[in-house]
Short mmCIF file of C-alpha atoms and ligand atoms in Angstrom, two decimals:
data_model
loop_
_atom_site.label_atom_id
_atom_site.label_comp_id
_atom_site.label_asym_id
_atom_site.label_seq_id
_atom_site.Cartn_x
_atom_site.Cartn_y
_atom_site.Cartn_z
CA UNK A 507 6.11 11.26 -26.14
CA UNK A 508 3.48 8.59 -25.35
CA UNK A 509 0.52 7.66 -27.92
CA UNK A 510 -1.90 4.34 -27.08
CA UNK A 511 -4.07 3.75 -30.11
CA UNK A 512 -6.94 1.22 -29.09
CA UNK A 513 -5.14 -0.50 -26.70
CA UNK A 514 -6.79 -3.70 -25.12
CA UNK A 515 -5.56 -5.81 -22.02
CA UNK A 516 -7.03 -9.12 -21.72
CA UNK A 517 -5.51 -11.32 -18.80
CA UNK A 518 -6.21 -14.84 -19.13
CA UNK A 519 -6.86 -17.29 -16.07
CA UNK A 520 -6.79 -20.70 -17.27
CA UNK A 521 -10.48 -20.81 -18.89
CA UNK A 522 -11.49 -17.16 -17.84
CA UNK A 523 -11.00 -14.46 -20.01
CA UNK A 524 -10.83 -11.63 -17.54
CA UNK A 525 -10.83 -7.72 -19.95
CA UNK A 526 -9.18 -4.66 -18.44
CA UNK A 527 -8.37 -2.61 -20.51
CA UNK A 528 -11.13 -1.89 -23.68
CA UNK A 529 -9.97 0.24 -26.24
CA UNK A 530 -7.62 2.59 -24.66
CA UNK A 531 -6.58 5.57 -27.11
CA UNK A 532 -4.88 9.08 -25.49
CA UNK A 533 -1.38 10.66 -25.89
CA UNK A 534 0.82 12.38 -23.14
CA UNK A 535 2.97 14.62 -24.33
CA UNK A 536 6.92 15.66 -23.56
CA UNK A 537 6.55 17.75 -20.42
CA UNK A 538 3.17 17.12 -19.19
CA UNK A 539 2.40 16.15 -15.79
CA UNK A 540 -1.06 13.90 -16.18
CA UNK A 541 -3.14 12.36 -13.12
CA UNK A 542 -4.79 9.21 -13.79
CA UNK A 543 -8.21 8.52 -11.82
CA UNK A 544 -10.83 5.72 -11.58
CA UNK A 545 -12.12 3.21 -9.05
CA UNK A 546 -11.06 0.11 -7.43
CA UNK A 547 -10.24 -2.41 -10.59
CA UNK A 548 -10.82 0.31 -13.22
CA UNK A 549 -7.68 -0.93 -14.84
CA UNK A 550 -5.10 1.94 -14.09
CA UNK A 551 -2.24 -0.37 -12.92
CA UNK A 552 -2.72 -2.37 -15.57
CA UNK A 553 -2.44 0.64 -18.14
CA UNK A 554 0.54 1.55 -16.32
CA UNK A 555 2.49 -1.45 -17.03
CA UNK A 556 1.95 -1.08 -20.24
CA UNK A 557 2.93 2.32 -20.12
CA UNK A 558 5.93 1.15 -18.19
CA UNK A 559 7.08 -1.78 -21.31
CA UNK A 560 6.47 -4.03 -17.88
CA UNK A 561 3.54 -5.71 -20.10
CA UNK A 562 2.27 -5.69 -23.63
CA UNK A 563 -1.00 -5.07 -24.48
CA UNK A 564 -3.35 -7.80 -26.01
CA UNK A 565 -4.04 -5.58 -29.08
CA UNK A 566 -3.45 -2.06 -30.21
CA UNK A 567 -0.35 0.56 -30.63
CA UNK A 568 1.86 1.68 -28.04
CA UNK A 569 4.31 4.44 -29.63
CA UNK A 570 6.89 5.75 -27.24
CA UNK A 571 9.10 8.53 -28.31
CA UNK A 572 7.67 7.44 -32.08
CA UNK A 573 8.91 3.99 -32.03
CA UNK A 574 6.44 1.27 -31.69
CA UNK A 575 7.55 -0.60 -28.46
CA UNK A 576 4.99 -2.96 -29.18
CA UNK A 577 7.11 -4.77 -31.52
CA UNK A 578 9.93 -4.98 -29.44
CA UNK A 579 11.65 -8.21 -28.22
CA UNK A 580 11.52 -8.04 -24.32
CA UNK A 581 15.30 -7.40 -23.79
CA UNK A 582 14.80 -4.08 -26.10
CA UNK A 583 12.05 -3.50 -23.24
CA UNK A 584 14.07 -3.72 -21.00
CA UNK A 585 16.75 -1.33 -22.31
CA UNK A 586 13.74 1.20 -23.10
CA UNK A 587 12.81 0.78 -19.39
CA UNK A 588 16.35 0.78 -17.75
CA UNK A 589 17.46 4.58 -20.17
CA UNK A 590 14.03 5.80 -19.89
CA UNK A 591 11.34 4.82 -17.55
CA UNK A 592 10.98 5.55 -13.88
CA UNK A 593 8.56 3.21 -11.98
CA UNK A 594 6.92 3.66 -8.51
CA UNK A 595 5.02 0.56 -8.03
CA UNK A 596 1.68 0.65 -6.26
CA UNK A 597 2.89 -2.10 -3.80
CA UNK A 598 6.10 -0.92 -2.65
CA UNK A 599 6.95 -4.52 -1.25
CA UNK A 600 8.77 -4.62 -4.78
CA UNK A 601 11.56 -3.39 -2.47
CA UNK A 602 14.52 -6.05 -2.52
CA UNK A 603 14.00 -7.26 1.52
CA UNK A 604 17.33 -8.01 2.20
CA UNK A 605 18.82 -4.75 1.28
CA UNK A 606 19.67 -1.10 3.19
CA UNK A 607 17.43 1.83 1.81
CA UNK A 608 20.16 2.82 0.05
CA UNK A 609 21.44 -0.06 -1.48
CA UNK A 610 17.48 -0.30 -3.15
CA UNK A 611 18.08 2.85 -4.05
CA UNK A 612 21.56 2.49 -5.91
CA UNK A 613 19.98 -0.18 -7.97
CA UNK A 614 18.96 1.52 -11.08
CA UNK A 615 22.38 3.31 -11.30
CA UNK A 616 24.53 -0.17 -11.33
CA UNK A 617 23.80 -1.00 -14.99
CA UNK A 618 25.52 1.00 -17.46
CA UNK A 619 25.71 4.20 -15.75
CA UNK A 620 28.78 6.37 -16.28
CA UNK A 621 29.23 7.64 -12.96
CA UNK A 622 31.63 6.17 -10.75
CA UNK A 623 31.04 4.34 -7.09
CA UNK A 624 31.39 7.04 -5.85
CA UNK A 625 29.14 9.20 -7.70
CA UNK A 626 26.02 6.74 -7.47
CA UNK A 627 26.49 6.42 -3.61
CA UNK A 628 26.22 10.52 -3.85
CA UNK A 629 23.17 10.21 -5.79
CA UNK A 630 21.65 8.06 -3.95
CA UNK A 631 22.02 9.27 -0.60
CA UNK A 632 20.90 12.79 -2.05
CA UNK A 633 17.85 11.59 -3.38
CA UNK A 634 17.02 9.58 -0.45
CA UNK A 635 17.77 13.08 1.53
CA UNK A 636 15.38 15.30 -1.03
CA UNK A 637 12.25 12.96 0.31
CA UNK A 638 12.66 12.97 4.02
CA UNK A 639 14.65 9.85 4.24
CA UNK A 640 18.58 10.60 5.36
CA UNK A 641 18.41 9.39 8.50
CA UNK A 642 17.24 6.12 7.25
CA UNK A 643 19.73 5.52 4.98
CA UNK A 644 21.06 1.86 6.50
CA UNK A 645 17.77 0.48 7.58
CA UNK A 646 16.00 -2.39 5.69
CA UNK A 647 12.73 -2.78 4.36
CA UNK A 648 10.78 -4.25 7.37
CA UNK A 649 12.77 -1.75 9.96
CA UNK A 650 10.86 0.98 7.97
CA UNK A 651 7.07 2.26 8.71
CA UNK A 652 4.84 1.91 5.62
CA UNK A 653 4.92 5.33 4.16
CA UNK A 654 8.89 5.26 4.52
CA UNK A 655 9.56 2.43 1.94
CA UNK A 656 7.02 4.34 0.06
CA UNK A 657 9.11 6.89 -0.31
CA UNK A 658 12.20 4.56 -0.69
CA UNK A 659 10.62 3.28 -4.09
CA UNK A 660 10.16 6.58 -5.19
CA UNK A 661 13.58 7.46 -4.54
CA UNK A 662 14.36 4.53 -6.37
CA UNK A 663 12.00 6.21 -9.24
CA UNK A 664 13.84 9.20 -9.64
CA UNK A 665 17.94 8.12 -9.26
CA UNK A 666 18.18 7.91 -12.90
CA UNK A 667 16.73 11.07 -13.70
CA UNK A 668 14.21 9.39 -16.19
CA UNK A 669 12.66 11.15 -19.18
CA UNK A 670 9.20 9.59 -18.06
CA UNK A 671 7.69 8.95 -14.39
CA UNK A 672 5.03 6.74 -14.04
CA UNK A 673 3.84 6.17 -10.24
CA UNK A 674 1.18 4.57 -8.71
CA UNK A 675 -0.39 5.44 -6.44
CA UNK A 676 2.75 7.51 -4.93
CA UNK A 677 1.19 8.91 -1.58
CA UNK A 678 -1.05 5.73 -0.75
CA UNK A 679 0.65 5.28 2.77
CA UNK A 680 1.30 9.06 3.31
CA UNK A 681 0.14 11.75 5.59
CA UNK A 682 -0.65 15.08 4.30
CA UNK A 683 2.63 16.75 4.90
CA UNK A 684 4.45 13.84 3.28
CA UNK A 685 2.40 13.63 0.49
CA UNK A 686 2.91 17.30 -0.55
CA UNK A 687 6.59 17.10 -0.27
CA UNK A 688 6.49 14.18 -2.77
CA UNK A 689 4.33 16.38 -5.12
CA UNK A 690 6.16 19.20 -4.94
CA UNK A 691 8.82 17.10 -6.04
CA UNK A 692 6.97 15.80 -8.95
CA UNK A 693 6.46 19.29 -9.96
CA UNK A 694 9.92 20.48 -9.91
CA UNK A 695 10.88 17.41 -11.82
CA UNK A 696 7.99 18.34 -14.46
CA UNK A 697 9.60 21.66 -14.39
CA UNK A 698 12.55 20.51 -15.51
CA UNK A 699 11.06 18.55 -18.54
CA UNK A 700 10.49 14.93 -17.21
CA UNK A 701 7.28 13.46 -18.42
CA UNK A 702 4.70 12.39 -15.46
CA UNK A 703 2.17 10.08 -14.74
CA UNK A 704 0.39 9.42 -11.24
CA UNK A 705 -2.41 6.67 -10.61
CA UNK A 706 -4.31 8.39 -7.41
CA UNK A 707 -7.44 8.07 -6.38
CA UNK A 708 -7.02 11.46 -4.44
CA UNK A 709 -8.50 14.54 -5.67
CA UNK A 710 -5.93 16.76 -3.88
CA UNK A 711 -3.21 14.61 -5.63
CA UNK A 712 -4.78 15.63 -8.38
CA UNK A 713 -4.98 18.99 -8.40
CA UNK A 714 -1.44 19.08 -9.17
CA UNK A 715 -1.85 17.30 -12.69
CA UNK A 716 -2.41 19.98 -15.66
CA UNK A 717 -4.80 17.12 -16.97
CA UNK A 718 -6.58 14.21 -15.18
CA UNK A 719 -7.37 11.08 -17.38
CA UNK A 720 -10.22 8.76 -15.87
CA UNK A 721 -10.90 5.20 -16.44
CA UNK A 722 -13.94 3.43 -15.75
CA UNK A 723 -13.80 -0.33 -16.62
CA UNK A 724 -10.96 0.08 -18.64
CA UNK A 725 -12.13 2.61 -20.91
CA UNK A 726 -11.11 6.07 -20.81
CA UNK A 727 -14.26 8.11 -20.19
CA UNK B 1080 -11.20 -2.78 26.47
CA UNK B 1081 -8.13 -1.74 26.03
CA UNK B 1082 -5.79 0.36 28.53
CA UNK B 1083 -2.08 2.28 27.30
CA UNK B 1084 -0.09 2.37 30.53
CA UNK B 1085 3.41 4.65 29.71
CA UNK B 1086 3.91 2.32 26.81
CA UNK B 1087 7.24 2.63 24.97
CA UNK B 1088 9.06 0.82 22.06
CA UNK B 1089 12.47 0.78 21.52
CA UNK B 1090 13.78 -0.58 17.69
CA UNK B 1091 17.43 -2.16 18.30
CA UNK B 1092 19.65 -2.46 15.13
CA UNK B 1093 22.31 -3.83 16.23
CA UNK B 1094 24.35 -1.10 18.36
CA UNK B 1095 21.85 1.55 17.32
CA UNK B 1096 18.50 2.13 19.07
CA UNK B 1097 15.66 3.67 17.45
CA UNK B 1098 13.28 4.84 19.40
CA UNK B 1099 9.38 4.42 17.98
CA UNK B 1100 7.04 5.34 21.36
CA UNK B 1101 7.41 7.30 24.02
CA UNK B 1102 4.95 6.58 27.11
CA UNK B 1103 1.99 6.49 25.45
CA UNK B 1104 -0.86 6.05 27.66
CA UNK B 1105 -4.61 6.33 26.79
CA UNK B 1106 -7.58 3.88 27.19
CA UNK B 1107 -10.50 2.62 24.32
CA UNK B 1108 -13.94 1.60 25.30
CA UNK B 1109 -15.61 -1.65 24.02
CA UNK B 1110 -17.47 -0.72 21.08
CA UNK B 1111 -15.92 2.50 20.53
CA UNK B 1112 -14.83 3.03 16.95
CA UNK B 1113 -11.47 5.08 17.00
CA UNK B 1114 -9.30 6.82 14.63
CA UNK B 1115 -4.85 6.91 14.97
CA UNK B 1116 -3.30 9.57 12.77
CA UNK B 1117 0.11 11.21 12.36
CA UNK B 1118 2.65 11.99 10.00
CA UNK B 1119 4.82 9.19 8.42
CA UNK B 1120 7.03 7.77 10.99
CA UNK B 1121 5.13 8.80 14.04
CA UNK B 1122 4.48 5.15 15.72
CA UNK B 1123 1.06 4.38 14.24
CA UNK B 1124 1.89 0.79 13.04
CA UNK B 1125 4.22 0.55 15.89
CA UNK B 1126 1.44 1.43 18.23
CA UNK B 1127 -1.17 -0.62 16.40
CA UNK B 1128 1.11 -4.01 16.42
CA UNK B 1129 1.35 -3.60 20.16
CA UNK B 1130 -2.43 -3.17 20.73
CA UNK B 1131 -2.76 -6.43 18.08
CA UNK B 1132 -0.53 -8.41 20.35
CA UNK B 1133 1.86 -8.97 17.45
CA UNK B 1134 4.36 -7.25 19.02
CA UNK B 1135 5.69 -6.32 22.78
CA UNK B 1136 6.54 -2.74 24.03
CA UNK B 1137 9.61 -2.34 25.42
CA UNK B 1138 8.24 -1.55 28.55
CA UNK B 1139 4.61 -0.28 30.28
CA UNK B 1140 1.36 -1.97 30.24
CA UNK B 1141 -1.05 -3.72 27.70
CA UNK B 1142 -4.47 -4.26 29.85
CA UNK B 1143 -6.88 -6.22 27.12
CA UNK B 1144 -9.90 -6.70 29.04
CA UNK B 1145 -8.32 -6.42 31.78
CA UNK B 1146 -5.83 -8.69 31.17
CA UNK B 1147 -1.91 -7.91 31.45
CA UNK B 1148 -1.20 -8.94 28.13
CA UNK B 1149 2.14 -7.83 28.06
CA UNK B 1150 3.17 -10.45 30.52
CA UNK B 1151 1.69 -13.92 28.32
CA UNK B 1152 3.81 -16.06 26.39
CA UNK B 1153 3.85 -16.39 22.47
CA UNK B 1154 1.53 -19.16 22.86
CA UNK B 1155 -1.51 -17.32 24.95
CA UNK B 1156 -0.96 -13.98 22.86
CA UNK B 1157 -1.29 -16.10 19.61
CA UNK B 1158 -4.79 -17.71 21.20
CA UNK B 1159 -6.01 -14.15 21.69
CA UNK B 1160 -4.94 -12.55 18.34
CA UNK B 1161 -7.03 -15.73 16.99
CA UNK B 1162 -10.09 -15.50 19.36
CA UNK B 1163 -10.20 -11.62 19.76
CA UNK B 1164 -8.42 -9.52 16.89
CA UNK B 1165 -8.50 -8.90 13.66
CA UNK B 1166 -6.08 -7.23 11.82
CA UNK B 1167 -5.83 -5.72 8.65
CA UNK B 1168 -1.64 -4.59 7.71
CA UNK B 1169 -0.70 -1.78 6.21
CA UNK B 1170 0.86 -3.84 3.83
CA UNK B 1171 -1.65 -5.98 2.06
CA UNK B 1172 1.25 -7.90 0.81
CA UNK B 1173 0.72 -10.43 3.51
CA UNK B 1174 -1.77 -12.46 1.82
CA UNK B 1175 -0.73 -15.98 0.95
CA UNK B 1176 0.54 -15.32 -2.62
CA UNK B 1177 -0.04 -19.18 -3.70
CA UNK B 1178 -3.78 -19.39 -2.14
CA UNK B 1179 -6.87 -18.09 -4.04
CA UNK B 1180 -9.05 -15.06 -2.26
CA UNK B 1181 -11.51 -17.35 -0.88
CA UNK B 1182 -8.91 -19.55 0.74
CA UNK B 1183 -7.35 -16.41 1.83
CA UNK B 1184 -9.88 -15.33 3.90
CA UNK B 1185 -11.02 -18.88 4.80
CA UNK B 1186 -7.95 -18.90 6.79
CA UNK B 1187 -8.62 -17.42 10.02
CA UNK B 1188 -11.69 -19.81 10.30
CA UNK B 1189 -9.35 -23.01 10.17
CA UNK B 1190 -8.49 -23.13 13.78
CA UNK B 1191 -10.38 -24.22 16.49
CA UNK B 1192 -13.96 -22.87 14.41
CA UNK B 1193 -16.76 -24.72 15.52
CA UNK B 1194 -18.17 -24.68 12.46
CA UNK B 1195 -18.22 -27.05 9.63
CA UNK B 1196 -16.30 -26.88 6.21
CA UNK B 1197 -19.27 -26.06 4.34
CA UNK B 1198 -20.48 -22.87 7.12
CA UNK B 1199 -16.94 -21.86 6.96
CA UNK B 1200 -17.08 -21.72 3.22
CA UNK B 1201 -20.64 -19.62 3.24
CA UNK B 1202 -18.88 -17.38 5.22
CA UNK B 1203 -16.10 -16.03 3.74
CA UNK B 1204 -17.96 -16.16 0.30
CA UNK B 1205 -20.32 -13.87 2.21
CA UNK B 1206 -17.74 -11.32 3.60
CA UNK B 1207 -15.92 -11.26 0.47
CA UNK B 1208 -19.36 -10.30 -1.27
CA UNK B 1209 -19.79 -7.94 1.48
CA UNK B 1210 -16.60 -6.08 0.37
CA UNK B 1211 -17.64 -6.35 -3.39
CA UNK B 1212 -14.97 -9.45 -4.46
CA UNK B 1213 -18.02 -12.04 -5.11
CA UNK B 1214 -16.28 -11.72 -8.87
CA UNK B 1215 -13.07 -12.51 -7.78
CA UNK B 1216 -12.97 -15.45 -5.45
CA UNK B 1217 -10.69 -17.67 -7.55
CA UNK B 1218 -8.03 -15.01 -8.02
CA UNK B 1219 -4.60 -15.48 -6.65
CA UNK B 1220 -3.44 -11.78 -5.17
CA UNK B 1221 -1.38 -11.53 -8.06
CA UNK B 1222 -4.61 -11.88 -10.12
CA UNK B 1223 -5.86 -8.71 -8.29
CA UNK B 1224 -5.78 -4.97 -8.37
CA UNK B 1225 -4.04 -3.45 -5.34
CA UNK B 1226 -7.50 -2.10 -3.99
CA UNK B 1227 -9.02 -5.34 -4.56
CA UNK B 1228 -6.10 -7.24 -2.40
CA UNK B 1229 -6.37 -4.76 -0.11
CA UNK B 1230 -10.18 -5.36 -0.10
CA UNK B 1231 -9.61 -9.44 0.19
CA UNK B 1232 -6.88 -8.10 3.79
CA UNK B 1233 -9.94 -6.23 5.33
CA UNK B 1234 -12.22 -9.38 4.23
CA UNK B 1235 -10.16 -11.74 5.86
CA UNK B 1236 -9.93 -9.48 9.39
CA UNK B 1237 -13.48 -9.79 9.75
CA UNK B 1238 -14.79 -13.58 8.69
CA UNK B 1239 -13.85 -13.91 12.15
CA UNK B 1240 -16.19 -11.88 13.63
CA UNK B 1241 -13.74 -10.50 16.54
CA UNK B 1242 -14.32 -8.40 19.17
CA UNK B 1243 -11.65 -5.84 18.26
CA UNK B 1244 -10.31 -4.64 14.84
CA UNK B 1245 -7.69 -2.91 14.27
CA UNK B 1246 -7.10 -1.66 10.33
CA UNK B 1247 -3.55 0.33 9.00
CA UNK B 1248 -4.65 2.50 6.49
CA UNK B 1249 -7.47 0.07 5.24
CA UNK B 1250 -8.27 2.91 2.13
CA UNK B 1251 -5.19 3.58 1.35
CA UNK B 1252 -5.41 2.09 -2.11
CA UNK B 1253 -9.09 2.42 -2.49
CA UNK B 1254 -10.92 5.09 -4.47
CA UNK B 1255 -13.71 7.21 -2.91
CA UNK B 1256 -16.65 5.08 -3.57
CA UNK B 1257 -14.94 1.83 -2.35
CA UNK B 1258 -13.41 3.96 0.65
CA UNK B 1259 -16.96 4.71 1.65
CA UNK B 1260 -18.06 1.16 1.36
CA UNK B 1261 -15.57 -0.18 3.49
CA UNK B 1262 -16.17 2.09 6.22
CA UNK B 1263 -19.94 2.16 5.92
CA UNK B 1264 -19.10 -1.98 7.04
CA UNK B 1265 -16.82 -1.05 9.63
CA UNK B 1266 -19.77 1.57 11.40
CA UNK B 1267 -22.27 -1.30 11.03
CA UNK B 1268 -19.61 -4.00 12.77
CA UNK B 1269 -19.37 -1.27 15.17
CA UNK B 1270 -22.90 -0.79 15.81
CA UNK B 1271 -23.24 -4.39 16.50
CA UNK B 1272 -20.33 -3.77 18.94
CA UNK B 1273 -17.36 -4.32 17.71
CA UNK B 1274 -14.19 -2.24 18.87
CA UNK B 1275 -12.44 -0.60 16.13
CA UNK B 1276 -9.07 1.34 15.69
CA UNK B 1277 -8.65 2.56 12.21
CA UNK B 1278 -5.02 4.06 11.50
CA UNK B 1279 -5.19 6.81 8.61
CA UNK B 1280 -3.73 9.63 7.41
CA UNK B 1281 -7.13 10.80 5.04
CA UNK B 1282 -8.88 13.37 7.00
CA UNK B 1283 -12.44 11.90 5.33
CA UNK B 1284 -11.86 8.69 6.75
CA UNK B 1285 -10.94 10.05 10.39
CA UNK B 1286 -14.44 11.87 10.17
CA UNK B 1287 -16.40 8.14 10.40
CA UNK B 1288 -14.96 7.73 13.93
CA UNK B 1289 -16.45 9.29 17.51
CA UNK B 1290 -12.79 9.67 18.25
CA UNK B 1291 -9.21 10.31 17.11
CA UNK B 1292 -5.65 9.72 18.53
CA UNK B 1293 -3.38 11.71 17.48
CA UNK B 1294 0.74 10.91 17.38
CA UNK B 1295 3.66 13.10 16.73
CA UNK B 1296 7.17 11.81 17.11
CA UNK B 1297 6.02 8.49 19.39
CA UNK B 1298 3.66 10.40 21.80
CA UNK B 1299 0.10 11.10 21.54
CA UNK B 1300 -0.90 14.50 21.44
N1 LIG C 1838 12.01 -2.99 12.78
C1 LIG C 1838 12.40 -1.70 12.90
N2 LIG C 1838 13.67 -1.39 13.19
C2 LIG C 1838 14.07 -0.10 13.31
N3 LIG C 1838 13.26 0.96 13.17
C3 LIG C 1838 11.98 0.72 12.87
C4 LIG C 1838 11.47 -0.62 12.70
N4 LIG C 1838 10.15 -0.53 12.38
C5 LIG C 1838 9.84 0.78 12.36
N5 LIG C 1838 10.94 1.53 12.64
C6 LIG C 1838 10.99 2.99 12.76
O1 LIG C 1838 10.05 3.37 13.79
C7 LIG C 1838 9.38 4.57 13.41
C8 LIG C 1838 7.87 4.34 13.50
O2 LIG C 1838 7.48 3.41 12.53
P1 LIG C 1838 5.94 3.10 12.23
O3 LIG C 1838 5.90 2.01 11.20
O4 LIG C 1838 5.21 2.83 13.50
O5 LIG C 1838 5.42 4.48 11.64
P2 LIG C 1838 4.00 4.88 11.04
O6 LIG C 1838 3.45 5.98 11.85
O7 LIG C 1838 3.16 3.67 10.85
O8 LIG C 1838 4.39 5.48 9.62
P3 LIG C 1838 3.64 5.42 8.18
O9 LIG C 1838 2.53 6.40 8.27
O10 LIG C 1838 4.74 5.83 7.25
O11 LIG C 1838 3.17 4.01 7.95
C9 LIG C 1838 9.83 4.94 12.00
O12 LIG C 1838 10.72 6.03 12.07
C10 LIG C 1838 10.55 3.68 11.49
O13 LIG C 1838 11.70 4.01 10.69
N1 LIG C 1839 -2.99 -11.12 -13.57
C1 LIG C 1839 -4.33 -10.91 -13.61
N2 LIG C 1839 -5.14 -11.94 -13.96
C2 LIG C 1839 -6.49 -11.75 -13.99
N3 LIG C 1839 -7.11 -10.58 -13.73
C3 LIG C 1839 -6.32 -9.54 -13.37
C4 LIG C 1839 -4.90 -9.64 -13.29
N4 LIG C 1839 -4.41 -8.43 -12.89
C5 LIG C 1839 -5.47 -7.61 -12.75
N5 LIG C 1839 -6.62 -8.28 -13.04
C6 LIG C 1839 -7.98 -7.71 -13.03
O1 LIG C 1839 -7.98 -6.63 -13.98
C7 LIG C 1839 -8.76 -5.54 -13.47
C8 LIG C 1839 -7.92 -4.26 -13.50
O2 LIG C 1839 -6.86 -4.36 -12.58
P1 LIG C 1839 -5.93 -3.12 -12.24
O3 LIG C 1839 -4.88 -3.62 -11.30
O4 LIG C 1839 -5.45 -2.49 -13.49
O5 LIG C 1839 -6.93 -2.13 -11.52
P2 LIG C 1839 -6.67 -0.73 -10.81
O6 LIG C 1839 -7.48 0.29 -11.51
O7 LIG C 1839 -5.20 -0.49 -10.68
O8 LIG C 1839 -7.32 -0.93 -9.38
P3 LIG C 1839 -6.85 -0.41 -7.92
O9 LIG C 1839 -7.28 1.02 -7.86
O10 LIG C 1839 -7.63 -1.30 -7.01
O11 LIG C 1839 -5.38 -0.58 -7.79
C9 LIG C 1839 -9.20 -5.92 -12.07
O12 LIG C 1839 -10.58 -6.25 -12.11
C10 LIG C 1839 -8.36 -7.13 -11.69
O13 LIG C 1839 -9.09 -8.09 -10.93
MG1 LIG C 1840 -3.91 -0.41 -9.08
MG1 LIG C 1841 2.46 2.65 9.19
#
């Protein structure tokens, strides 16, 4: 499904030339359910993106499903990422502020879905249910504790039943119960053939991954 | 330092009431160096907002050196989050998104410091060194990984040298090694006597402190 040949990332700042990613080749394939390690600055989020079609890489190949989404104009991108692509971001602020848990959640499903009002508000809600959230269905962002928008973005991950998952950092903000819920949740998705990535810097998250790929600054060792 | 008296907190959305604590009561030492766990949802922020005077229970007793804070105005608890607390949120989000890391944590030193511009500059240079972001000072948060702007929160908590600390899942986007660093600074601030409450759900963080509070469901246990 996913092959990086020699991918770099090279952020610029003005003057400063700041690298992140150096070199980056590895493929995931249909099915698998990878972990993604390495410390503080390493460059995971940033190889995320890229994963994502959020960002293009400086230089190298990004194939996706064998087409080269490298060379894609950034409204193809975006129709990649809308059909396809599942995103848990590692600061779940990305949460629209002004808007119920379930309206954030809805989101994904308003553009070009098939299903009817009704159906999305069904989804929704029974997404928002499947990670410990049904009672919290009306509040907002800042009426929920940190771990509960957490799981709002996942939610807001998974409505579309995307072929890939990429989350970072998924159970930053959880406790030890919550954070195996979410996993087991993961797993059962991978079960049913959705593609996974998770950023963690947890071994225990980990474990769960059939194959852990670690970066160590922005090279895959 | 700090004395619990039946506290409780009481969310109100609109006609509905959520409740958040229920009478919790317990006391922390000056210079003891704490740690407040639970599952998601069980009052730790809530709890840790009250003790940080950013927020007022709905009723029982705040004694901060055995003061009644819980009967001061806006004014008088702002002048002793700024004198006596630093706090590091659970979301790191609330760094200034326009201001560079150095400015960031300059911040806290621009009212009523009695030092000059250029002491004030040393010093958050030196605390952001301290947490390994000497390599990073010009950033903007965007400009950042999430470990490293959650890095530049716990940075700007400190530069103030307060008496009391209190951090929301400070590692929660860190990797081991960085985890470790941060709380190897947080036992030497608390050898030189600092007060510290550190709210996390990682089991290998909780081991750093003498002593943990534990909450289920808005009551300690
Ligand atoms: N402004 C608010 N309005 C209504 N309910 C709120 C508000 N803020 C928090 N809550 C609710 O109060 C409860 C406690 O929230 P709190 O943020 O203290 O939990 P927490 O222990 O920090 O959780 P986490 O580990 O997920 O960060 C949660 O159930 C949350 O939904
Ligand atoms: N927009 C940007 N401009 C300049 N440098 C950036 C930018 N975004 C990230 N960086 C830098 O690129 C490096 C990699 O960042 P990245 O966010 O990928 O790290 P990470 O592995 O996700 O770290 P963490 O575990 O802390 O989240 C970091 O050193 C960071 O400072
Ligand atoms: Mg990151
Ligand atoms: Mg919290």
């Amino acid at each position: 499904l996913i092959s990086l040949e020699n991918i770099t990332k090279i952020y610029r700042m003005g003057e400063v030339e700041i690298p992140a990613l150096h070199g980056v080749t590895f493929h995931i394939d249909t099915g698998e359910l990878v972990a993604i390690m390495g410390s503080s600055g390493s460059g995971k989020s940033t190889l995320l993106s890229i994963l994502g079609c959020l960002d293009r890489p400086t230089s190298g190949r990004y194939l996706l499903d064998d087409q080269d989404v490298t060379m894609l104009s950034g409204d193809a991108l975006a129709r990649i990422r809308n059909r396809k692509i599942g995103f848990v971001f590692q600061n779940f602020n990305l949460l629209l502020a002004r808007t119920s848990a379930l309206e954030n959640v809805e989101l994904p499903l308003l553009y070009g879905s098939r299903l009817s009002n009704r159906e999305k508000r069904d989804r929704a809600v029974s997404v928002l249910r499947r990670v410990g959230l049904e009672e919290r269905l009306r509040h907002h962002p800042s009426q929920l504790s940190g771990g509960q928008q957490q799981r709002v973005a996942i939610a807001r991950a998974l409505v579309n039943r995307p072929a890939l998952i990429l989350a970072d950092e998924p159970t930053g903000n959880l406790d030890t119960k919550s954070s195996r819920e979410i996993m087991a949740i993961f797993k059962e998705l991978n079960a049913e053939g959705i593609t996974i990535a998770v950023v963690t810097h947890e071994e225990d998250i980990a474990r769960y991954a059939q194959r852990v790929i670690t970066l160590r600054d922005g090279e895959v060792v």
